[in-house]
Coordinates of C-alpha atoms and ligand atoms in Angstrom, one line a residue:
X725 CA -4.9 11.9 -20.5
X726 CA -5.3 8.8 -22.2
X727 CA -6.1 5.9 -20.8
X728 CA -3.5 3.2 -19.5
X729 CA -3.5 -0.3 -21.1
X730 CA -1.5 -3.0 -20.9
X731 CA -0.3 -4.1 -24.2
X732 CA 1.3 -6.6 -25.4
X733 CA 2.3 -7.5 -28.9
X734 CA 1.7 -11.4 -29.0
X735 CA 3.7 -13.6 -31.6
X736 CA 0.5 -13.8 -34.2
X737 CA 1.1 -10.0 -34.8
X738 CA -2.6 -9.4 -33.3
X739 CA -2.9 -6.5 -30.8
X740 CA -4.6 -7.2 -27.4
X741 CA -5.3 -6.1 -24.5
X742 CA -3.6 -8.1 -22.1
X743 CA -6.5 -8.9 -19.5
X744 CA -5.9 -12.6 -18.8
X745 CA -2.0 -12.6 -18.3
X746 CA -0.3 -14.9 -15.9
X747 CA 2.3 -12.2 -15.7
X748 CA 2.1 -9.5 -13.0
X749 CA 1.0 -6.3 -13.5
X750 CA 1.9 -3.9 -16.2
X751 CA 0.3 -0.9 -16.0
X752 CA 1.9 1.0 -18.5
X753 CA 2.1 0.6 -22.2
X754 CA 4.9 -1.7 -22.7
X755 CA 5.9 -2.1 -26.2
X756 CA 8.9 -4.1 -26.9
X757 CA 11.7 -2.9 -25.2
X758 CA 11.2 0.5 -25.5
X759 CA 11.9 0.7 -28.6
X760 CA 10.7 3.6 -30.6
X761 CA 10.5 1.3 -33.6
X762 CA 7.8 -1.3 -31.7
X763 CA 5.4 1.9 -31.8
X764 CA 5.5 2.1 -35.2
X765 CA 4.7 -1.7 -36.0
X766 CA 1.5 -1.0 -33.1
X767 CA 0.4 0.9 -35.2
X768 CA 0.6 -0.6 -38.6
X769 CA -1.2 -3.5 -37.0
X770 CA -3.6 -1.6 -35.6
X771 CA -4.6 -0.4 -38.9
X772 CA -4.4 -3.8 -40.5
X773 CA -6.3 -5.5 -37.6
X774 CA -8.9 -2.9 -37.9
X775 CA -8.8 -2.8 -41.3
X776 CA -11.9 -0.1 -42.2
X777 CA -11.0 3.6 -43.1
X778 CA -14.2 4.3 -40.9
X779 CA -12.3 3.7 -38.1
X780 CA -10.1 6.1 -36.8
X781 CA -6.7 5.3 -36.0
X782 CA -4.6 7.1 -33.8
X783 CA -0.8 6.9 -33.6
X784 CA 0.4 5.5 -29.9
X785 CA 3.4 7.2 -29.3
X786 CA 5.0 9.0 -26.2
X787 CA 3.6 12.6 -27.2
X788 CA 0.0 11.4 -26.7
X789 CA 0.0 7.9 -24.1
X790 CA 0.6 8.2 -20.6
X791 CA 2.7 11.8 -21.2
X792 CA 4.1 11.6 -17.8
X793 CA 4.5 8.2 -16.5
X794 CA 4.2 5.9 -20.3
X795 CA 7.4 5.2 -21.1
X796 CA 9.4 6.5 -17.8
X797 CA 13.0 5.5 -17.9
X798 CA 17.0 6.5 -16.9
X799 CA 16.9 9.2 -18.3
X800 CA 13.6 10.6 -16.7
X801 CA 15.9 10.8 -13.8
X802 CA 19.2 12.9 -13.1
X803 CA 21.6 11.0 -10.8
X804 CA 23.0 13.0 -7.9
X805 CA 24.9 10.7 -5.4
X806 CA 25.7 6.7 -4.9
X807 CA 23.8 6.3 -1.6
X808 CA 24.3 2.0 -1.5
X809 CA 26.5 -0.2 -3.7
X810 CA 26.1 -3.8 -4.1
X811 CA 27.2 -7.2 -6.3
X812 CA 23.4 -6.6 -7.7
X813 CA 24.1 -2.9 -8.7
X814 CA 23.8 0.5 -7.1
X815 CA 21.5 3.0 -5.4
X816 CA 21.2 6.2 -6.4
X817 CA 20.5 9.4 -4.8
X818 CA 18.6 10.8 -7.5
X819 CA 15.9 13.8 -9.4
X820 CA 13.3 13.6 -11.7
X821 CA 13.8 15.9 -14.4
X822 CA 10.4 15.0 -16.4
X823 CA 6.6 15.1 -14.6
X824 CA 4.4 16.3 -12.4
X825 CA 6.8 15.3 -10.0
X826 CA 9.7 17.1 -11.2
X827 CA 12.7 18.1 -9.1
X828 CA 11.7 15.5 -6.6
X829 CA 14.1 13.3 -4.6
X830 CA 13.5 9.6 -4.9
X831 CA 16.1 7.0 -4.4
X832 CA 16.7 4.8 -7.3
X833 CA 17.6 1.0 -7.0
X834 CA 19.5 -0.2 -10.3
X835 CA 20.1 -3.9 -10.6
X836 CA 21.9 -5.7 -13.6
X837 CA 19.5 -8.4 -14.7
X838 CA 22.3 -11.1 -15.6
X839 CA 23.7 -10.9 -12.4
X840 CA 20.2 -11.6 -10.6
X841 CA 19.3 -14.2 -13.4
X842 CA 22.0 -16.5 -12.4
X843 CA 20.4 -17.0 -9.2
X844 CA 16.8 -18.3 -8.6
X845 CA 15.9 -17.3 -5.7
X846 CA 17.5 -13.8 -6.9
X847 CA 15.0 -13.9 -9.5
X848 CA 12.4 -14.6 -7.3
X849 CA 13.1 -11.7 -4.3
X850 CA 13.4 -9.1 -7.0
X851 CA 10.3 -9.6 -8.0
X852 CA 9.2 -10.6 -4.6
X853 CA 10.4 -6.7 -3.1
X854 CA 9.1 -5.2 -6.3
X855 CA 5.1 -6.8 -5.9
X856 CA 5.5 -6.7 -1.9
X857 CA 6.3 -2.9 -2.4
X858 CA 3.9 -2.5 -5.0
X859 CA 0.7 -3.5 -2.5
X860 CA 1.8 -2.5 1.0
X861 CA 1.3 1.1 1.3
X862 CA 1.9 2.5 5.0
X863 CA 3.8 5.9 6.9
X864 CA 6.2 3.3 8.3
X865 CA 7.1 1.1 5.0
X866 CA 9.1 2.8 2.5
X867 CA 7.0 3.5 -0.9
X868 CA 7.7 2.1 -3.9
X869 CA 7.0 5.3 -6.5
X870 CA 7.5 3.7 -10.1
X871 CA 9.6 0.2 -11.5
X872 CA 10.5 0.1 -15.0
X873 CA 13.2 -1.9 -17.2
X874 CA 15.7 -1.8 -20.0
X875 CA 17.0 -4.5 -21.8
X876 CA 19.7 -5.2 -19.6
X877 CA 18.7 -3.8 -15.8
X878 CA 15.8 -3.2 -13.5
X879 CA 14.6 0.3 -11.6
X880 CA 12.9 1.1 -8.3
X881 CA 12.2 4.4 -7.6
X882 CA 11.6 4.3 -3.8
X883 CA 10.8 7.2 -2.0
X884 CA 14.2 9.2 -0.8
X885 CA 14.9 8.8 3.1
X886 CA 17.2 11.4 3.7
X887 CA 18.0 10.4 6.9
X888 CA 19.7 7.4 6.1
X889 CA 20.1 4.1 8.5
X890 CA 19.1 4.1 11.9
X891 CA 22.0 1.6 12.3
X892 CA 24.1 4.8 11.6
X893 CA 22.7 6.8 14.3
X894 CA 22.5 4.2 17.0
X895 CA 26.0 3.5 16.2
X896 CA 26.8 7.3 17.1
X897 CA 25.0 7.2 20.2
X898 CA 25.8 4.1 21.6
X899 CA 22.7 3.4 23.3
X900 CA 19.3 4.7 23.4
X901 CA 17.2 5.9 26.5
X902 CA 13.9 3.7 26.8
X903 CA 11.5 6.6 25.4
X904 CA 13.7 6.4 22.2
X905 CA 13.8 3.3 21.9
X906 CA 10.2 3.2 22.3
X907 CA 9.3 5.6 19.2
X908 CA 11.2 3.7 17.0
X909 CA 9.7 0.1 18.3
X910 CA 6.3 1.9 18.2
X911 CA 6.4 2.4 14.5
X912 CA 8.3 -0.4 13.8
X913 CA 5.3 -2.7 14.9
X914 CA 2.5 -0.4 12.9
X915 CA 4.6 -1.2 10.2
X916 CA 5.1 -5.2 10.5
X917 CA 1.3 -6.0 11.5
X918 CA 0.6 -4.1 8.5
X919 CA 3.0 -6.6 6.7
X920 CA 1.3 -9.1 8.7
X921 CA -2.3 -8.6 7.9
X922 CA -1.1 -9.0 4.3
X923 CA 0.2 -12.3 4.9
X924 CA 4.2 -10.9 4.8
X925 CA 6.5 -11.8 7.1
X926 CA 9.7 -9.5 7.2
X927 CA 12.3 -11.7 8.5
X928 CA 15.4 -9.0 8.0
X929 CA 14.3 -6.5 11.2
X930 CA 17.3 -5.1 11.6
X931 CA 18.9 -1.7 12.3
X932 CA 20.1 -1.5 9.0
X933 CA 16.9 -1.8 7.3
X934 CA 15.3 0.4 8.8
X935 CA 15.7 4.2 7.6
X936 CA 14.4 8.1 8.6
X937 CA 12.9 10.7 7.1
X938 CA 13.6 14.0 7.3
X939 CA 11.3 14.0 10.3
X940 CA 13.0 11.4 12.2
X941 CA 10.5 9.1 11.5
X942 CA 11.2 6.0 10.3
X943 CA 10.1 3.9 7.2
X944 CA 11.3 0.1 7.1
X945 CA 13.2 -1.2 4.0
X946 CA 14.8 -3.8 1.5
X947 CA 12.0 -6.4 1.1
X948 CA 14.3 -8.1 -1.6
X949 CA 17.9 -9.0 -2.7
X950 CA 20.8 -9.2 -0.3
X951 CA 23.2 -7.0 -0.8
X952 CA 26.2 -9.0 -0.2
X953 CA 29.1 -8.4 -2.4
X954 CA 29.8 -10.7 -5.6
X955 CA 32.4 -11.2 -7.4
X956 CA 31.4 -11.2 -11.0
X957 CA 32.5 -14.5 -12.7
X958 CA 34.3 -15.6 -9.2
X959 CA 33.5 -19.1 -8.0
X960 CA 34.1 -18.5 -4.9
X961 CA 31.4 -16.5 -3.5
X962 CA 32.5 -14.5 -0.5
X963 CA 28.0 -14.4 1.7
X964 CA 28.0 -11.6 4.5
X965 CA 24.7 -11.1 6.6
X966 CA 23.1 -10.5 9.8
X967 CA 21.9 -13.4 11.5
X968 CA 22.1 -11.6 15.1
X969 CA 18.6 -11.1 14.9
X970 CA 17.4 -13.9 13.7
X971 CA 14.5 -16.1 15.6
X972 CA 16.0 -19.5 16.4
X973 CA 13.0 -21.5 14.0
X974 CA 14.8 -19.5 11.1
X975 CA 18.2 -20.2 11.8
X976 CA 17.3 -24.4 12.8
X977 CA 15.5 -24.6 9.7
X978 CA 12.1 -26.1 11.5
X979 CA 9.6 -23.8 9.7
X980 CA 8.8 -20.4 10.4
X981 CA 5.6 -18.2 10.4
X982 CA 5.4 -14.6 11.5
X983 CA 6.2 -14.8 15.1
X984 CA 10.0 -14.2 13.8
X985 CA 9.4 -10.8 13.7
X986 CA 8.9 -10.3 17.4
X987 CA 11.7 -11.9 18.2
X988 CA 13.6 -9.6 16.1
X989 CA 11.7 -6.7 17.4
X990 CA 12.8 -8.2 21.1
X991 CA 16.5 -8.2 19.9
X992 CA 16.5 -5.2 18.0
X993 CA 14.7 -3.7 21.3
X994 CA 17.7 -5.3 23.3
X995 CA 20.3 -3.8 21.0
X996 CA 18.5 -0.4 20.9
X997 CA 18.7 -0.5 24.9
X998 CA 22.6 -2.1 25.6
X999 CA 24.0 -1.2 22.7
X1000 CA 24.1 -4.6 21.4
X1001 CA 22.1 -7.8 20.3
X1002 CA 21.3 -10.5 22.9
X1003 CA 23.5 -13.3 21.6
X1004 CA 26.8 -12.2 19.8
X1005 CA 29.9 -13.8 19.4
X1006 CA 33.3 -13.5 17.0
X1007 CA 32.2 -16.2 15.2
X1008 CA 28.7 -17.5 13.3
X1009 CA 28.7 -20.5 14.7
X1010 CA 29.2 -19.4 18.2
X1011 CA 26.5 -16.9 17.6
X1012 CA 23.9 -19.2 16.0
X1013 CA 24.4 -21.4 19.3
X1014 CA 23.7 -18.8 21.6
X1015 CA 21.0 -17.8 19.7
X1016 CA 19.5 -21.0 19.8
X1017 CA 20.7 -22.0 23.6
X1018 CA 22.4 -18.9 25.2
X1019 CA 21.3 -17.3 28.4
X1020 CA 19.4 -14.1 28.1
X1021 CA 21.1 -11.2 30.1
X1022 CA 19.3 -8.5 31.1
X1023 CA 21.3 -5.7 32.2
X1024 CA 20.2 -4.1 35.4
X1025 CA 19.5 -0.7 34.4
X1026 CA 16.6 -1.5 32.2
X1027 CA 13.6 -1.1 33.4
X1028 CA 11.1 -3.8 34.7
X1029 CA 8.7 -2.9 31.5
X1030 CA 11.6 -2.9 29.5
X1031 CA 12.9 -6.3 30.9
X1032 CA 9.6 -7.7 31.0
X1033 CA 8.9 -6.9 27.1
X1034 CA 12.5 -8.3 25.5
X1035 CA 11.9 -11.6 27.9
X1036 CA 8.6 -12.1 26.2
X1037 CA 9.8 -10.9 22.5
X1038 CA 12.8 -13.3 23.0
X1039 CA 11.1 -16.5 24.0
X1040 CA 12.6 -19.5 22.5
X1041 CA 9.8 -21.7 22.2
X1042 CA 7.0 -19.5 19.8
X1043 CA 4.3 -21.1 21.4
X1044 CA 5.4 -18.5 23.9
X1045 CA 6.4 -15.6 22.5
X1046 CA 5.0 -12.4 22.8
X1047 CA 2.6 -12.2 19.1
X1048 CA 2.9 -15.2 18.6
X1049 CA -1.1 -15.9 18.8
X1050 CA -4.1 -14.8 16.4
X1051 CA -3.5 -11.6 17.7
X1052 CA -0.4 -10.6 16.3
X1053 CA 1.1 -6.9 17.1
X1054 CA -2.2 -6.2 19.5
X1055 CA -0.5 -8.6 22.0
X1056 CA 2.7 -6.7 21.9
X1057 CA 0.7 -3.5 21.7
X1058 CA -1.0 -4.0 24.9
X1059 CA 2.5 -4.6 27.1
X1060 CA 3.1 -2.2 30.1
X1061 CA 6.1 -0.8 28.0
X1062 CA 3.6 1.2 26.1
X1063 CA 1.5 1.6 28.4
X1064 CA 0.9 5.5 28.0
X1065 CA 1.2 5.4 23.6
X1066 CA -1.8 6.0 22.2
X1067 CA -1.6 4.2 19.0
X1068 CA -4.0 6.7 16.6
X1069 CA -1.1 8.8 17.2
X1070 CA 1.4 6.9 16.4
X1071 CA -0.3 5.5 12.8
X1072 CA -0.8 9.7 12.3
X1073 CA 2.8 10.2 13.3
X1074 CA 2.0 12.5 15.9
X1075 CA 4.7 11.1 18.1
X1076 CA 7.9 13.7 18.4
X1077 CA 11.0 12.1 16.9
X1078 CA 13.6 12.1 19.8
X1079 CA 16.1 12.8 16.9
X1080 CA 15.6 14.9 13.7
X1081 CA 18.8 14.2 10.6
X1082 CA 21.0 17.5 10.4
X1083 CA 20.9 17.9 6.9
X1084 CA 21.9 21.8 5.3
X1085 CA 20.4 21.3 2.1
X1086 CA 17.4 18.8 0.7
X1087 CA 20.1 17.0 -0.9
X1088 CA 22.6 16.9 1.9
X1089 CA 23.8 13.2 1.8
X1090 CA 25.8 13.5 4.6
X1091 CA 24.1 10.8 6.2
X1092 CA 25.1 8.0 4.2
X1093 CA 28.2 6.5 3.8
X1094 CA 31.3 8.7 2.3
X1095 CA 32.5 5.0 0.7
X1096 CA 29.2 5.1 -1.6
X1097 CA 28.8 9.1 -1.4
X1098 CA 32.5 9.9 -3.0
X1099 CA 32.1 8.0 -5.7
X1100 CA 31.1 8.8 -9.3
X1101 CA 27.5 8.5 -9.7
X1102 CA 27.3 6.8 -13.1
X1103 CA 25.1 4.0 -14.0
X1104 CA 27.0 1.9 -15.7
X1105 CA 26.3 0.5 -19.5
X1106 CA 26.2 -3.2 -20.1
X1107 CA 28.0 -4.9 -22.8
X1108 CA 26.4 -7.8 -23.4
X1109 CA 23.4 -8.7 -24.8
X1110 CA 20.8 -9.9 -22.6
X1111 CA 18.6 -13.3 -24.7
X1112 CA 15.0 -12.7 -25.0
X1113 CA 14.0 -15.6 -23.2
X1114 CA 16.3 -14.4 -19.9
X1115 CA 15.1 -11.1 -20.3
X1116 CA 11.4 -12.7 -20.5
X1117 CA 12.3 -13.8 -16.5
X1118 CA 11.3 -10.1 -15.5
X1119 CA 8.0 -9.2 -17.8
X1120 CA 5.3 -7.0 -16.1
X1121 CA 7.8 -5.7 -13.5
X1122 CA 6.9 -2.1 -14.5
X1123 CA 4.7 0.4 -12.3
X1124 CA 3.7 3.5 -11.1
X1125 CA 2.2 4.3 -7.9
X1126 CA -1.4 4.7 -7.3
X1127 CA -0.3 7.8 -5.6
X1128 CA 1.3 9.0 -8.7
X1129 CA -1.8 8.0 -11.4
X1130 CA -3.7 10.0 -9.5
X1131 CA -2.3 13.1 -10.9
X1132 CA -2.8 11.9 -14.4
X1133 CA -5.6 8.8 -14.3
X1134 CA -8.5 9.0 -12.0
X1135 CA -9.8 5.4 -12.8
X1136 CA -7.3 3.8 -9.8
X1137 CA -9.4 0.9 -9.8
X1138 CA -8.0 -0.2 -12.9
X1139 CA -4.6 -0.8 -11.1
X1140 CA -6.3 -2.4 -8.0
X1141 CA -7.8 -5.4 -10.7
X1142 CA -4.5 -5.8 -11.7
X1143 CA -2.3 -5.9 -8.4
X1144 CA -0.2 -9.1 -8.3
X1145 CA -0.6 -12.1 -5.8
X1146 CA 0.3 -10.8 -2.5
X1147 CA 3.4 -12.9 -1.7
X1148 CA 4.7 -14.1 1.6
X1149 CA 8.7 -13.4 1.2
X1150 CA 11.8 -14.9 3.3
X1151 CA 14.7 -12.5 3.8
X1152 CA 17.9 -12.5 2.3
X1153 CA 21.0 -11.6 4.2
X1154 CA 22.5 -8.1 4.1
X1155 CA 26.0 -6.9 2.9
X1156 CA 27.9 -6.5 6.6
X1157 CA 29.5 -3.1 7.5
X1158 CA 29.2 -1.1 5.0
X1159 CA 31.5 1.2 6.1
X1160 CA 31.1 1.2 10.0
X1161 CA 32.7 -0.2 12.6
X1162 CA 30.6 -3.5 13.7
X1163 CA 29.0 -3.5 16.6
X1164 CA 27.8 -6.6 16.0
X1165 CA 29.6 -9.7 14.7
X1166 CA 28.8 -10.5 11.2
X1167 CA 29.7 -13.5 9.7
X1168 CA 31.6 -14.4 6.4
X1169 CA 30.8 -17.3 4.2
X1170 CA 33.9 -19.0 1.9
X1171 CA 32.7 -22.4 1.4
X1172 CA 32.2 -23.3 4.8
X1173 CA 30.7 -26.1 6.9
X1174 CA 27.4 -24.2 6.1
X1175 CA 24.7 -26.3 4.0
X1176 CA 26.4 -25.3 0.4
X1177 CA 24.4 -26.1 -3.3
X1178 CA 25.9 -25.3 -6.4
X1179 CA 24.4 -23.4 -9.2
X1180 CA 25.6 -22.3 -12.4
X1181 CA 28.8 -23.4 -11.1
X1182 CA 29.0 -21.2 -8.5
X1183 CA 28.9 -22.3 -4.8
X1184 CA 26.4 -20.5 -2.6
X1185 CA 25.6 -20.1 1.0
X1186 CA 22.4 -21.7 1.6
X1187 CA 21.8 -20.5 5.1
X1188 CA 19.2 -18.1 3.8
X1189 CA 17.6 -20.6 2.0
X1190 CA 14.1 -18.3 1.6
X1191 CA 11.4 -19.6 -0.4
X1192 CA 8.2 -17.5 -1.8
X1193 CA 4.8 -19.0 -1.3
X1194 CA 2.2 -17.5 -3.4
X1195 CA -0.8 -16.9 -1.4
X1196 CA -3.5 -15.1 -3.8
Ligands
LIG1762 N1 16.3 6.4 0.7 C1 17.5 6.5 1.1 N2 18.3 5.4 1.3 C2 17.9 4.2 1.0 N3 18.8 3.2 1.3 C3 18.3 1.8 1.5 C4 19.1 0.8 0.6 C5 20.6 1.0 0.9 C6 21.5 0.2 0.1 O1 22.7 0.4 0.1 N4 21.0 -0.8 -0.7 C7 21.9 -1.6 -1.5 C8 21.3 -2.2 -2.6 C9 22.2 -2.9 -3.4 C10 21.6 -3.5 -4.6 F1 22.5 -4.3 -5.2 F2 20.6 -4.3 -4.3 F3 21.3 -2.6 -5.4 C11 23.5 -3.2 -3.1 C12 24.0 -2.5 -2.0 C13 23.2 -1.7 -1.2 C14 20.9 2.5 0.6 C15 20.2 3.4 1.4 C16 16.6 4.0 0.6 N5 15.9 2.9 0.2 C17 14.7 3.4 -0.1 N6 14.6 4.7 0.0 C18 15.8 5.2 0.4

């Protein structure tokens, strides 16, 4: 197997190997935009640059670079079923028909460049959820198995959860009993002091986000772009998202750090136990002030663990809160509500699921939403032309997993050198509903009282206004 370079054809017409580049990692050979055509011009400057018949040149072209993983794209993958739908684009149930890894299941995130373009901070959590997903690797955090690109839209191939939402199947039951609860909340905090120790805070914890296996164990997802519906060339933009578990600090604005995700864990451990979050209301505004001064109450069939834990998770001032200090996850860890979980276990997934999906075939989708399922799965073509320059905005996004290299490339180091910064992401808010009846009250944006900026002509909610700080 040849060995994997990242090239890039510079202006000059010189070929180099692109050690020094700002841009993120590329760990493939990316030549032009995939153009068949680009491989050809390689090699003619190859052969000019070298310029001596004593060296020997050979032709780099699919049939001999990277055979299995080079020049991955669409068509590498046959779509089986719409699993998510979006202003952004569409996810895919899908299987690869090329590989090693051929007949497998992944679940394939297409977004339209121009529409994330138009945005900033769009821009800026795509590539955000694409290097976040790139370098966390856990059992609780979904895995990110290749990126790649056309000229006009961008590819994740995530591992498939055929499971679905847990949001689904706590909106079946109701309620959970405290051990369930428990499992989930177990893994759930493996999963963000992993994020942690890597300097990412999750900010979305939320039903919705996080998805099972066909196990019943669950993986955490959506580390990037909401998914709220927009209208495409609409001024008015219509924002949907959660805020119900929200941490107060997020939702005033006064600076955040990674004690938001225990309080999310305290209301997602609230919802898990009642049936709903702590502080709801018909209305955002109501439910941001209840959030930020509402009355906590506990309902008197929890038990004193179980009341003891949310009162600690949900503690206003973070001073206070329950992994709040140095000690992160360790201090939520060591509460009496775990008291007989012995973690190794947990990190080996030894724990029983308390519910496994009831699936009749591998590719039984019957646990996502009939509104996404029944529909044609086509990925749709693009009639404009993307400019050069915009479609610059989105260089280096491509990747395949270490997991996958190892198959074909044994020299994983080579990918370690060239991992992006780690980056320390805000959330963005989430499409509401999709398809179920709310338990919770989501809230609606047109134009509101809410903090508003215009780009592009187009108004936006700003109440996520998430920011990216690079921290290596
Ligand atoms: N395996 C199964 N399901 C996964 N899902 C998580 C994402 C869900 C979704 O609907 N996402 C979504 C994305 C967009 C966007 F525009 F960004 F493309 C729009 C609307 C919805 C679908 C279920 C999943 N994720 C990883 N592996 C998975």
């Amino acid at each position: 197997m040849s060995a994997i370079f990242d090239i890039e054809l510079q202006d000059a017409g010189l070929l180099q190997r692109d050690e020094t580049s700002e841009d993120d990692s590329s760990d493939v050979i990316e030549i032009g935009a995939e153009e068949c055509d680009a491989v050809l011009d390689v090699n003619e400057i190859v052969n000019s640059y070298c310029g001596s018949d004593a060296v020997e040149t050979v032709a780099i072209c699919e049939h001999n670079v990277n055979r299995d993983c080079g020049r991955l794209g669409p068509q590498d993958f046959e779509l089986c079923k719409v699993i998510g739908k979006g202003g952004y684009g569409k996810v895919f149930q899908v299987r690869k028909k090329t590989g090693n890894d051929r007949g497998t299941l992944f679940a394939m995130k297409v977004l339209r460049k121009a529409s994330i373009i138009r945005n900033q901070k769009d821009t800026a959590h795509t590539k955000a959820e694409r290097n976040i997903l790139e370098s966390v690797k856990h059992p609780f955090i979904v895995d990110l198995k290749y990126a790649f690109q056309t000229g006009h839209k961008l590819y994740l191939i995530l591992e498939y959860m055929c499971g679905g939402e847990l949001f689904r199947h706590l909106n079946d039951e109701g309620i959970f009993l405290e051990d369930t609860a428990r499992f989930y909340l177990c893994e759930i905090i493996l999963a963000l002091e992993h994020l942690h120790l890597q300097g990412i805070i999750y900010r979305d914890l939320k039903p919705e986000n996080i998805l099972l296996d066909a196990e019943g164990h669950i993986k955490l997802t959506d580390f990037g772009l909401c998914k709220e519906h927009i209208q495409e060339g609409a001024v008015t933009h219509t924002f949907c998202g959660t805020i119900e578990y929200m941490a107060p600090e997020i939702l005033t604005r006064s600076g955040h750090g990674k004690a938001v995700d225990w309080w999310s864990l305290g209301s997602l451990m609230y919802d898990m136990l009642t049936g709903a979050p702590p502080f709801t209301s018909d209305n955002r505004k109501k439910t941001i002030d209840k959030i930020l001064r509402g009355k906590l109450i506990l309902p008197q069939y929890l038990t004193p663990d179980a009341r003891d834990l949310v009162r600690k998770l949900l503690k206003r001032q973070v001073a206070q809160r329950l992994g709040s200090g140095p000690l992160d996850g360790e201090q939520v860890k060591i509460h009496r509500f775990f008291k007989h979980i012995i973690w190794e276990d947990v990190i080996s997934r030894k724990l029983e699921p308390p519910f496994r999906p009831k699936l009749t075939s591998e590719d039984d989708v019957s646990q996502f939403d009939k509104k996404f399922t029944a529909s044609a799965p086509i990925d749709s073509p693009v009639e404009y032309t993307l400019s050069e320059s915009a479609n610059r905005v989105f260089q280096g996004f491509t990747y395949i997993a270490p997991s996958i290299l190892e198959d074909v490339y044994t020299q994983q180091s080579y990918l370690t050198a060239m991992s992006p910064p780690q980056v320390i992401r805000a959330r963005s808010p989430r499409k509401a509903m999709r398809g179920f009846s709310p338990r919770t009250t989501h809230f609606h944006l047109h134009n509101t009282h809410l903090q508003t900026h215009r780009h592009n002509g187009v108004s936006h909610g700003n109440i996520e206004d998430a920011e990216m700080i690079e921290i290596g």
